[in-house]
Structure formats: C-alpha cells, structure tokens
mmCIF file of N, CA and C in Angstrom:
data_model
loop_
_atom_site.group_PDB
_atom_site.id
_atom_site.type_symbol
_atom_site.label_atom_id
_atom_site.label_comp_id
_atom_site.label_asym_id
_atom_site.label_seq_id
_atom_site.Cartn_x
_atom_site.Cartn_y
_atom_site.Cartn_z
ATOM 1 N N GLN N 1 -57.260 -42.025 -210.209
ATOM 2 C CA GLN N 1 -57.891 -40.897 -209.529
ATOM 3 C C GLN N 1 -56.880 -40.185 -208.628
ATOM 4 N N VAL N 2 -56.344 -40.906 -207.658
ATOM 5 C CA VAL N 2 -55.302 -40.393 -206.786
ATOM 6 C C VAL N 2 -54.220 -41.452 -206.680
ATOM 7 N N GLN N 3 -52.993 -41.026 -206.847
ATOM 8 C CA GLN N 3 -51.868 -41.929 -206.731
ATOM 9 C C GLN N 3 -50.887 -41.397 -205.690
ATOM 10 N N LEU N 4 -50.368 -42.296 -204.880
ATOM 11 C CA LEU N 4 -49.366 -41.961 -203.885
ATOM 12 C C LEU N 4 -48.104 -42.738 -204.222
ATOM 13 N N VAL N 5 -47.018 -42.021 -204.406
ATOM 14 C CA VAL N 5 -45.748 -42.625 -204.764
ATOM 15 C C VAL N 5 -44.763 -42.382 -203.637
ATOM 16 N N GLU N 6 -44.274 -43.454 -203.050
ATOM 17 C CA GLU N 6 -43.394 -43.376 -201.899
ATOM 18 C C GLU N 6 -41.960 -43.684 -202.299
ATOM 19 N N SER N 7 -41.048 -43.136 -201.528
ATOM 20 C CA SER N 7 -39.635 -43.400 -201.738
ATOM 21 C C SER N 7 -38.889 -43.163 -200.435
ATOM 22 N N GLY N 8 -37.677 -43.659 -200.367
ATOM 23 C CA GLY N 8 -36.809 -43.384 -199.243
ATOM 24 C C GLY N 8 -36.576 -44.533 -198.290
ATOM 25 N N GLY N 9 -37.302 -45.621 -198.445
ATOM 26 C CA GLY N 9 -37.091 -46.753 -197.572
ATOM 27 C C GLY N 9 -35.778 -47.443 -197.868
ATOM 28 N N GLY N 10 -35.389 -48.315 -196.961
ATOM 29 C CA GLY N 10 -34.149 -49.044 -197.154
ATOM 30 C C GLY N 10 -33.655 -49.665 -195.876
ATOM 31 N N LEU N 11 -32.406 -50.066 -195.916
ATOM 32 C CA LEU N 11 -31.746 -50.710 -194.786
ATOM 33 C C LEU N 11 -30.812 -49.711 -194.121
ATOM 34 N N VAL N 12 -30.908 -49.610 -192.810
ATOM 35 C CA VAL N 12 -30.074 -48.682 -192.068
ATOM 36 C C VAL N 12 -29.706 -49.309 -190.725
ATOM 37 N N GLN N 13 -28.556 -48.947 -190.220
ATOM 38 C CA GLN N 13 -28.138 -49.429 -188.911
ATOM 39 C C GLN N 13 -28.837 -48.656 -187.800
ATOM 40 N N ALA N 14 -28.971 -49.296 -186.658
ATOM 41 C CA ALA N 14 -29.552 -48.627 -185.502
ATOM 42 C C ALA N 14 -28.814 -47.328 -185.209
ATOM 43 N N GLY N 15 -29.592 -46.298 -184.905
ATOM 44 C CA GLY N 15 -29.026 -44.986 -184.673
ATOM 45 C C GLY N 15 -28.964 -44.116 -185.902
ATOM 46 N N GLY N 16 -29.185 -44.695 -187.051
ATOM 47 C CA GLY N 16 -29.135 -43.953 -188.292
ATOM 48 C C GLY N 16 -30.427 -43.240 -188.599
ATOM 49 N N SER N 17 -30.476 -42.657 -189.786
ATOM 50 C CA SER N 17 -31.619 -41.854 -190.201
ATOM 51 C C SER N 17 -32.062 -42.222 -191.600
ATOM 52 N N LEU N 18 -33.338 -42.030 -191.850
ATOM 53 C CA LEU N 18 -33.919 -42.146 -193.172
ATOM 54 C C LEU N 18 -34.968 -41.062 -193.335
ATOM 55 N N ARG N 19 -35.184 -40.663 -194.562
ATOM 56 C CA ARG N 19 -36.227 -39.701 -194.872
ATOM 57 C C ARG N 19 -37.148 -40.295 -195.927
ATOM 58 N N LEU N 20 -38.391 -40.533 -195.553
ATOM 59 C CA LEU N 20 -39.385 -41.051 -196.466
ATOM 60 C C LEU N 20 -40.128 -39.904 -197.131
ATOM 61 N N SER N 21 -40.485 -40.106 -198.380
ATOM 62 C CA SER N 21 -41.253 -39.126 -199.121
ATOM 63 C C SER N 21 -42.467 -39.799 -199.736
ATOM 64 N N CYS N 22 -43.541 -39.047 -199.854
ATOM 65 C CA CYS N 22 -44.755 -39.531 -200.490
ATOM 66 C C CYS N 22 -45.360 -38.391 -201.286
ATOM 67 N N ALA N 23 -45.420 -38.557 -202.580
ATOM 68 C CA ALA N 23 -45.974 -37.547 -203.463
ATOM 69 C C ALA N 23 -47.342 -37.996 -203.951
ATOM 70 N N ALA N 24 -48.335 -37.160 -203.734
ATOM 71 C CA ALA N 24 -49.695 -37.448 -204.165
ATOM 72 C C ALA N 24 -49.999 -36.695 -205.452
ATOM 73 N N SER N 25 -50.683 -37.366 -206.347
ATOM 74 C CA SER N 25 -51.076 -36.749 -207.602
ATOM 75 C C SER N 25 -52.475 -37.209 -207.984
ATOM 76 N N GLY N 26 -53.100 -36.454 -208.874
ATOM 77 C CA GLY N 26 -54.444 -36.766 -209.308
ATOM 78 C C GLY N 26 -55.447 -35.739 -208.831
ATOM 79 N N SER N 27 -56.673 -36.179 -208.643
ATOM 80 C CA SER N 27 -57.760 -35.295 -208.221
ATOM 81 C C SER N 27 -57.747 -35.180 -206.705
ATOM 82 N N ILE N 28 -57.059 -34.160 -206.227
ATOM 83 C CA ILE N 28 -56.849 -33.973 -204.797
ATOM 84 C C ILE N 28 -57.416 -32.627 -204.372
ATOM 85 N N PHE N 29 -58.270 -32.641 -203.365
ATOM 86 C CA PHE N 29 -58.774 -31.398 -202.803
ATOM 87 C C PHE N 29 -57.702 -30.748 -201.949
ATOM 88 N N SER N 30 -57.758 -29.435 -201.861
ATOM 89 C CA SER N 30 -56.715 -28.691 -201.178
ATOM 90 C C SER N 30 -56.643 -29.016 -199.692
ATOM 91 N N ILE N 31 -57.774 -29.212 -199.071
ATOM 92 C CA ILE N 31 -57.827 -29.508 -197.651
ATOM 93 C C ILE N 31 -57.857 -31.022 -197.472
ATOM 94 N N ASN N 32 -56.760 -31.553 -196.994
ATOM 95 C CA ASN N 32 -56.681 -32.995 -196.835
ATOM 96 C C ASN N 32 -55.765 -33.334 -195.666
ATOM 97 N N ILE N 33 -55.802 -34.576 -195.311
ATOM 98 C CA ILE N 33 -54.951 -35.106 -194.253
ATOM 99 C C ILE N 33 -54.002 -36.113 -194.875
ATOM 100 N N MET N 34 -52.748 -36.016 -194.531
ATOM 101 C CA MET N 34 -51.781 -37.014 -194.951
ATOM 102 C C MET N 34 -51.109 -37.594 -193.714
ATOM 103 N N ALA N 35 -50.821 -38.861 -193.789
ATOM 104 C CA ALA N 35 -50.305 -39.555 -192.621
ATOM 105 C C ALA N 35 -49.375 -40.679 -193.036
ATOM 106 N N TRP N 36 -48.585 -41.112 -192.076
ATOM 107 C CA TRP N 36 -47.748 -42.289 -192.224
ATOM 108 C C TRP N 36 -48.208 -43.359 -191.249
ATOM 109 N N TYR N 37 -48.361 -44.547 -191.759
ATOM 110 C CA TYR N 37 -48.633 -45.727 -190.964
ATOM 111 C C TYR N 37 -47.479 -46.707 -191.134
ATOM 112 N N ARG N 38 -47.415 -47.676 -190.259
ATOM 113 C CA ARG N 38 -46.448 -48.746 -190.441
ATOM 114 C C ARG N 38 -47.034 -50.053 -189.947
ATOM 115 N N GLN N 39 -46.525 -51.126 -190.505
ATOM 116 C CA GLN N 39 -46.967 -52.453 -190.121
ATOM 117 C C GLN N 39 -45.763 -53.379 -190.073
ATOM 118 N N ALA N 40 -45.491 -53.879 -188.898
ATOM 119 C CA ALA N 40 -44.420 -54.841 -188.703
ATOM 120 C C ALA N 40 -44.983 -56.248 -188.832
ATOM 121 N N PRO N 41 -44.132 -57.221 -189.154
ATOM 122 C CA PRO N 41 -44.615 -58.600 -189.274
ATOM 123 C C PRO N 41 -45.329 -59.062 -188.006
ATOM 124 N N GLY N 42 -46.506 -59.629 -188.181
ATOM 125 C CA GLY N 42 -47.266 -60.142 -187.057
ATOM 126 C C GLY N 42 -47.980 -59.100 -186.231
ATOM 127 N N LYS N 43 -47.936 -57.853 -186.646
ATOM 128 C CA LYS N 43 -48.579 -56.789 -185.895
ATOM 129 C C LYS N 43 -49.581 -56.046 -186.766
ATOM 130 N N GLN N 44 -50.499 -55.351 -186.108
ATOM 131 C CA GLN N 44 -51.477 -54.545 -186.820
ATOM 132 C C GLN N 44 -50.837 -53.266 -187.345
ATOM 133 N N ARG N 45 -51.426 -52.748 -188.388
ATOM 134 C CA ARG N 45 -50.978 -51.471 -188.896
ATOM 135 C C ARG N 45 -51.281 -50.380 -187.879
ATOM 136 N N GLU N 46 -50.305 -49.519 -187.640
ATOM 137 C CA GLU N 46 -50.464 -48.475 -186.648
ATOM 138 C C GLU N 46 -50.156 -47.113 -187.245
ATOM 139 N N LEU N 47 -50.821 -46.117 -186.720
ATOM 140 C CA LEU N 47 -50.570 -44.747 -187.131
ATOM 141 C C LEU N 47 -49.274 -44.258 -186.507
ATOM 142 N N VAL N 48 -48.402 -43.725 -187.341
ATOM 143 C CA VAL N 48 -47.117 -43.211 -186.882
ATOM 144 C C VAL N 48 -47.162 -41.705 -186.697
ATOM 145 N N ALA N 49 -47.657 -41.002 -187.698
ATOM 146 C CA ALA N 49 -47.692 -39.549 -187.663
ATOM 147 C C ALA N 49 -48.755 -39.057 -188.621
ATOM 148 N N VAL N 50 -49.336 -37.909 -188.314
ATOM 149 C CA VAL N 50 -50.378 -37.333 -189.148
ATOM 150 C C VAL N 50 -50.123 -35.845 -189.306
ATOM 151 N N SER N 51 -50.436 -35.342 -190.480
ATOM 152 C CA SER N 51 -50.236 -33.934 -190.801
ATOM 153 C C SER N 51 -51.493 -33.362 -191.432
ATOM 154 N N LEU N 52 -51.986 -32.272 -190.869
ATOM 155 C CA LEU N 52 -53.094 -31.531 -191.442
ATOM 156 C C LEU N 52 -52.561 -30.379 -192.278
ATOM 157 N N VAL N 53 -53.389 -29.893 -193.197
ATOM 158 C CA VAL N 53 -52.974 -28.784 -194.042
ATOM 159 C C VAL N 53 -52.603 -27.569 -193.202
ATOM 160 N N GLY N 54 -53.340 -27.345 -192.115
ATOM 161 C CA GLY N 54 -53.088 -26.196 -191.272
ATOM 162 C C GLY N 54 -51.810 -26.263 -190.465
ATOM 163 N N GLY N 55 -51.125 -27.384 -190.495
ATOM 164 C CA GLY N 55 -49.857 -27.515 -189.804
ATOM 165 C C GLY N 55 -49.891 -28.336 -188.536
ATOM 166 N N SER N 56 -51.052 -28.742 -188.103
ATOM 167 C CA SER N 56 -51.146 -29.574 -186.912
ATOM 168 C C SER N 56 -50.554 -30.949 -187.184
ATOM 169 N N THR N 57 -49.800 -31.455 -186.232
ATOM 170 C CA THR N 57 -49.189 -32.770 -186.358
ATOM 171 C C THR N 57 -49.390 -33.565 -185.081
ATOM 172 N N ASN N 58 -49.408 -34.879 -185.231
ATOM 173 C CA ASN N 58 -49.491 -35.779 -184.096
ATOM 174 C C ASN N 58 -48.613 -36.985 -184.358
ATOM 175 N N TYR N 59 -48.104 -37.574 -183.283
ATOM 176 C CA TYR N 59 -47.182 -38.689 -183.384
ATOM 177 C C TYR N 59 -47.551 -39.789 -182.412
ATOM 178 N N ALA N 60 -47.243 -41.004 -182.820
ATOM 179 C CA ALA N 60 -47.316 -42.111 -181.888
ATOM 180 C C ALA N 60 -46.271 -41.915 -180.797
ATOM 181 N N ASP N 61 -46.603 -42.350 -179.597
ATOM 182 C CA ASP N 61 -45.674 -42.182 -178.486
ATOM 183 C C ASP N 61 -44.316 -42.818 -178.770
ATOM 184 N N SER N 62 -44.317 -43.904 -179.494
ATOM 185 C CA SER N 62 -43.087 -44.636 -179.740
ATOM 186 C C SER N 62 -42.091 -43.887 -180.620
ATOM 187 N N VAL N 63 -42.550 -42.866 -181.331
ATOM 188 C CA VAL N 63 -41.660 -42.151 -182.243
ATOM 189 C C VAL N 63 -41.489 -40.687 -181.881
ATOM 190 N N LYS N 64 -42.172 -40.217 -180.865
ATOM 191 C CA LYS N 64 -42.058 -38.813 -180.474
ATOM 192 C C LYS N 64 -40.613 -38.471 -180.131
ATOM 193 N N GLY N 65 -40.178 -37.344 -180.635
ATOM 194 C CA GLY N 65 -38.817 -36.902 -180.405
ATOM 195 C C GLY N 65 -37.814 -37.458 -181.382
ATOM 196 N N ARG N 66 -38.203 -38.439 -182.173
ATOM 197 C CA ARG N 66 -37.299 -39.050 -183.139
ATOM 198 C C ARG N 66 -37.757 -38.840 -184.581
ATOM 199 N N PHE N 67 -39.061 -38.873 -184.802
ATOM 200 C CA PHE N 67 -39.614 -38.733 -186.145
ATOM 201 C C PHE N 67 -40.263 -37.363 -186.290
ATOM 202 N N THR N 68 -40.215 -36.826 -187.493
ATOM 203 C CA THR N 68 -40.863 -35.568 -187.801
ATOM 204 C C THR N 68 -41.608 -35.687 -189.119
ATOM 205 N N ILE N 69 -42.889 -35.373 -189.091
ATOM 206 C CA ILE N 69 -43.674 -35.347 -190.313
ATOM 207 C C ILE N 69 -43.782 -33.908 -190.795
ATOM 208 N N SER N 70 -43.673 -33.727 -192.076
ATOM 209 C CA SER N 70 -43.826 -32.410 -192.669
ATOM 210 C C SER N 70 -44.446 -32.572 -194.044
ATOM 211 N N ARG N 71 -44.951 -31.481 -194.577
ATOM 212 C CA ARG N 71 -45.570 -31.567 -195.885
ATOM 213 C C ARG N 71 -45.401 -30.284 -196.665
ATOM 214 N N ASP N 72 -45.370 -30.457 -197.954
ATOM 215 C CA ASP N 72 -45.403 -29.361 -198.887
ATOM 216 C C ASP N 72 -46.809 -29.358 -199.468
ATOM 217 N N ASN N 73 -47.649 -28.482 -198.968
ATOM 218 C CA ASN N 73 -49.050 -28.489 -199.390
ATOM 219 C C ASN N 73 -49.223 -28.128 -200.857
ATOM 220 N N ALA N 74 -48.393 -27.238 -201.347
ATOM 221 C CA ALA N 74 -48.491 -26.851 -202.751
ATOM 222 C C ALA N 74 -48.218 -28.030 -203.679
ATOM 223 N N LYS N 75 -47.274 -28.872 -203.281
ATOM 224 C CA LYS N 75 -46.905 -30.021 -204.108
ATOM 225 C C LYS N 75 -47.556 -31.313 -203.637
ATOM 226 N N THR N 76 -48.327 -31.222 -202.576
ATOM 227 C CA THR N 76 -49.031 -32.374 -202.019
ATOM 228 C C THR N 76 -48.070 -33.526 -201.770
ATOM 229 N N THR N 77 -47.015 -33.210 -201.057
ATOM 230 C CA THR N 77 -46.004 -34.182 -200.702
ATOM 231 C C THR N 77 -45.828 -34.190 -199.191
ATOM 232 N N VAL N 78 -45.727 -35.361 -198.632
ATOM 233 C CA VAL N 78 -45.510 -35.502 -197.206
ATOM 234 C C VAL N 78 -44.199 -36.243 -196.984
ATOM 235 N N TYR N 79 -43.491 -35.860 -195.928
ATOM 236 C CA TYR N 79 -42.208 -36.445 -195.599
ATOM 237 C C TYR N 79 -42.247 -37.008 -194.187
ATOM 238 N N LEU N 80 -41.419 -37.975 -193.960
ATOM 239 C CA LEU N 80 -41.211 -38.487 -192.617
ATOM 240 C C LEU N 80 -39.717 -38.593 -192.384
ATOM 241 N N GLN N 81 -39.193 -37.678 -191.591
ATOM 242 C CA GLN N 81 -37.793 -37.716 -191.208
ATOM 243 C C GLN N 81 -37.664 -38.610 -189.987
ATOM 244 N N MET N 82 -36.890 -39.658 -190.113
ATOM 245 C CA MET N 82 -36.734 -40.642 -189.056
ATOM 246 C C MET N 82 -35.293 -40.622 -188.576
ATOM 247 N N ASN N 83 -35.105 -40.224 -187.337
ATOM 248 C CA ASN N 83 -33.788 -40.173 -186.722
ATOM 249 C C ASN N 83 -33.707 -41.158 -185.566
ATOM 250 N N SER N 84 -32.493 -41.453 -185.171
ATOM 251 C CA SER N 84 -32.260 -42.369 -184.047
ATOM 252 C C SER N 84 -33.060 -43.650 -184.201
ATOM 253 N N LEU N 85 -32.971 -44.232 -185.357
ATOM 254 C CA LEU N 85 -33.776 -45.413 -185.659
ATOM 255 C C LEU N 85 -33.393 -46.593 -184.784
ATOM 256 N N LYS N 86 -34.400 -47.363 -184.442
ATOM 257 C CA LYS N 86 -34.245 -48.537 -183.608
ATOM 258 C C LYS N 86 -34.706 -49.768 -184.374
ATOM 259 N N PRO N 87 -34.217 -50.943 -184.010
ATOM 260 C CA PRO N 87 -34.686 -52.156 -184.691
ATOM 261 C C PRO N 87 -36.201 -52.312 -184.650
ATOM 262 N N GLU N 88 -36.839 -51.872 -183.588
ATOM 263 C CA GLU N 88 -38.283 -51.989 -183.493
ATOM 264 C C GLU N 88 -39.030 -51.062 -184.448
ATOM 265 N N ASP N 89 -38.316 -50.171 -185.115
ATOM 266 C CA ASP N 89 -38.922 -49.354 -186.155
ATOM 267 C C ASP N 89 -39.054 -50.109 -187.473
ATOM 268 N N THR N 90 -38.470 -51.282 -187.550
ATOM 269 C CA THR N 90 -38.538 -52.071 -188.766
ATOM 270 C C THR N 90 -39.988 -52.392 -189.101
ATOM 271 N N ALA N 91 -40.405 -52.037 -190.300
ATOM 272 C CA ALA N 91 -41.784 -52.232 -190.723
ATOM 273 C C ALA N 91 -41.921 -51.795 -192.168
ATOM 274 N N VAL N 92 -43.065 -52.116 -192.734
ATOM 275 C CA VAL N 92 -43.459 -51.508 -193.990
ATOM 276 C C VAL N 92 -44.197 -50.223 -193.656
ATOM 277 N N TYR N 93 -43.746 -49.127 -194.228
ATOM 278 C CA TYR N 93 -44.337 -47.827 -193.970
ATOM 279 C C TYR N 93 -45.249 -47.436 -195.129
ATOM 280 N N TYR N 94 -46.451 -47.006 -194.790
ATOM 281 C CA TYR N 94 -47.465 -46.668 -195.779
ATOM 282 C C TYR N 94 -47.858 -45.203 -195.671
ATOM 283 N N CYS N 95 -47.967 -44.568 -196.802
ATOM 284 C CA CYS N 95 -48.484 -43.214 -196.890
ATOM 285 C C CYS N 95 -49.992 -43.268 -197.089
ATOM 286 N N ASN N 96 -50.694 -42.348 -196.450
ATOM 287 C CA ASN N 96 -52.147 -42.295 -196.547
ATOM 288 C C ASN N 96 -52.609 -40.865 -196.786
ATOM 289 N N LEU N 97 -53.597 -40.720 -197.643
ATOM 290 C CA LEU N 97 -54.256 -39.437 -197.854
ATOM 291 C C LEU N 97 -55.750 -39.641 -197.654
ATOM 292 N N ASN N 98 -56.352 -38.794 -196.842
ATOM 293 C CA ASN N 98 -57.785 -38.879 -196.623
ATOM 294 C C ASN N 98 -58.336 -37.507 -196.317
ATOM 295 N N TYR N 99 -59.646 -37.462 -196.104
ATOM 296 C CA TYR N 99 -60.318 -36.189 -195.857
ATOM 297 C C TYR N 99 -61.053 -36.175 -194.533
ATOM 298 N N GLY N 100 -60.613 -36.989 -193.615
ATOM 299 C CA GLY N 100 -61.187 -36.991 -192.288
ATOM 300 C C GLY N 100 -62.645 -37.378 -192.297
ATOM 301 N N SER N 101 -63.417 -36.669 -191.492
ATOM 302 C CA SER N 101 -64.819 -37.025 -191.310
ATOM 303 C C SER N 101 -65.672 -36.815 -192.553
ATOM 304 N N SER N 102 -65.188 -36.041 -193.496
ATOM 305 C CA SER N 102 -65.957 -35.842 -194.729
ATOM 306 C C SER N 102 -66.014 -37.111 -195.570
ATOM 307 N N LYS N 103 -65.039 -37.978 -195.410
ATOM 308 C CA LYS N 103 -64.983 -39.277 -196.093
ATOM 309 C C LYS N 103 -65.106 -39.150 -197.607
ATOM 310 N N LEU N 104 -64.425 -38.174 -198.146
ATOM 311 C CA LEU N 104 -64.432 -37.994 -199.590
ATOM 312 C C LEU N 104 -63.531 -38.987 -200.304
ATOM 313 N N GLY N 105 -62.597 -39.542 -199.588
ATOM 314 C CA GLY N 105 -61.692 -40.500 -200.177
ATOM 315 C C GLY N 105 -60.687 -40.996 -199.164
ATOM 316 N N ASP N 106 -60.076 -42.113 -199.472
ATOM 317 C CA ASP N 106 -59.095 -42.727 -198.588
ATOM 318 C C ASP N 106 -58.121 -43.496 -199.468
ATOM 319 N N TYR N 107 -56.905 -43.004 -199.551
ATOM 320 C CA TYR N 107 -55.940 -43.538 -200.502
ATOM 321 C C TYR N 107 -54.663 -43.951 -199.798
ATOM 322 N N TRP N 108 -54.044 -44.985 -200.332
ATOM 323 C CA TRP N 108 -52.850 -45.557 -199.740
ATOM 324 C C TRP N 108 -51.755 -45.721 -200.768
ATOM 325 N N GLY N 109 -50.536 -45.542 -200.311
ATOM 326 C CA GLY N 109 -49.392 -45.900 -201.118
ATOM 327 C C GLY N 109 -49.152 -47.392 -201.070
ATOM 328 N N GLN N 110 -48.176 -47.834 -201.824
ATOM 329 C CA GLN N 110 -47.895 -49.260 -201.920
ATOM 330 C C GLN N 110 -47.102 -49.792 -200.737
ATOM 331 N N GLY N 111 -46.533 -48.904 -199.964
ATOM 332 C CA GLY N 111 -45.699 -49.284 -198.844
ATOM 333 C C GLY N 111 -44.234 -49.327 -199.228
ATOM 334 N N THR N 112 -43.389 -48.943 -198.297
ATOM 335 C CA THR N 112 -41.954 -49.003 -198.508
ATOM 336 C C THR N 112 -41.306 -49.625 -197.274
ATOM 337 N N GLN N 113 -40.398 -50.545 -197.507
ATOM 338 C CA GLN N 113 -39.786 -51.297 -196.421
ATOM 339 C C GLN N 113 -38.686 -50.494 -195.755
ATOM 340 N N VAL N 114 -38.755 -50.419 -194.440
ATOM 341 C CA VAL N 114 -37.685 -49.854 -193.624
ATOM 342 C C VAL N 114 -37.170 -50.950 -192.716
ATOM 343 N N THR N 115 -35.893 -51.240 -192.820
ATOM 344 C CA THR N 115 -35.274 -52.266 -191.997
ATOM 345 C C THR N 115 -34.127 -51.646 -191.219
ATOM 346 N N VAL N 116 -34.176 -51.774 -189.912
ATOM 347 C CA VAL N 116 -33.155 -51.223 -189.034
ATOM 348 C C VAL N 116 -32.419 -52.380 -188.387
ATOM 349 N N SER N 117 -31.144 -52.483 -188.658
ATOM 350 C CA SER N 117 -30.338 -53.564 -188.128
ATOM 351 C C SER N 117 -29.695 -53.151 -186.815
ATOM 352 N N SER N 118 -29.468 -54.119 -185.954
ATOM 353 C CA SER N 118 -28.859 -53.863 -184.664
ATOM 354 C C SER N 118 -27.365 -54.136 -184.695
#
C-alpha cells in the first residue's frame, strides 16, 4: 500500500554530517505529514523532526540548529540533513508518514543506523 525506503545512514565521526533520505511510494494522499524519529539503545523512540506539506517544521530541542528537515512534496521524499553530529545522536533513525488527526494511515520505514564516533 505505502512503502518508505530510507537511505543515507552510516558511520561518521563527531562533527561530521550525514543526509538521510526517505522516499514514499504507493497510495499516498497529497496532504500528509512526514517525520523522522530515532531510537537509541535502551531508550524510547523520540520525534526528531516533522514536516508538513505546507512547509511547517518542528524539531526536538536536542537537534535544533544542527538538523534540517525538508521535503519534495511532488516526489513524496523527505530528507534530514544532520550537521555537527554528536555521539549522542547515535540511533536507528526511522521515517514516518501519517495523516495527523485524520488517522488515514501510519507508515514506517525499516530504520537506518546512524553511528557517530567520538
């Protein structure tokens, strides 16, 4: 029905950068929300950044000023540019597509590992 394909994870040294991508395909309504979550070992999954079709974005306090979420609405792709990476950013990062309060669907990518070495 809906598939999310992620790429861009990997190993990077502290202070470096990575750019994650998530391409959504399938039966997708034009108005949707896409977001990035992450989950570190032993911790709950947390919202990192969210992007609305209209351009509104929000970020977790821990990544403000370092991460940027953007999307290509025509191609239904969301990106997460991660700069000034810290070891505490190490986590599995998940792409999410949903429709907010309408609850028409809630889809997740498989997750991509980001490891930041000190």
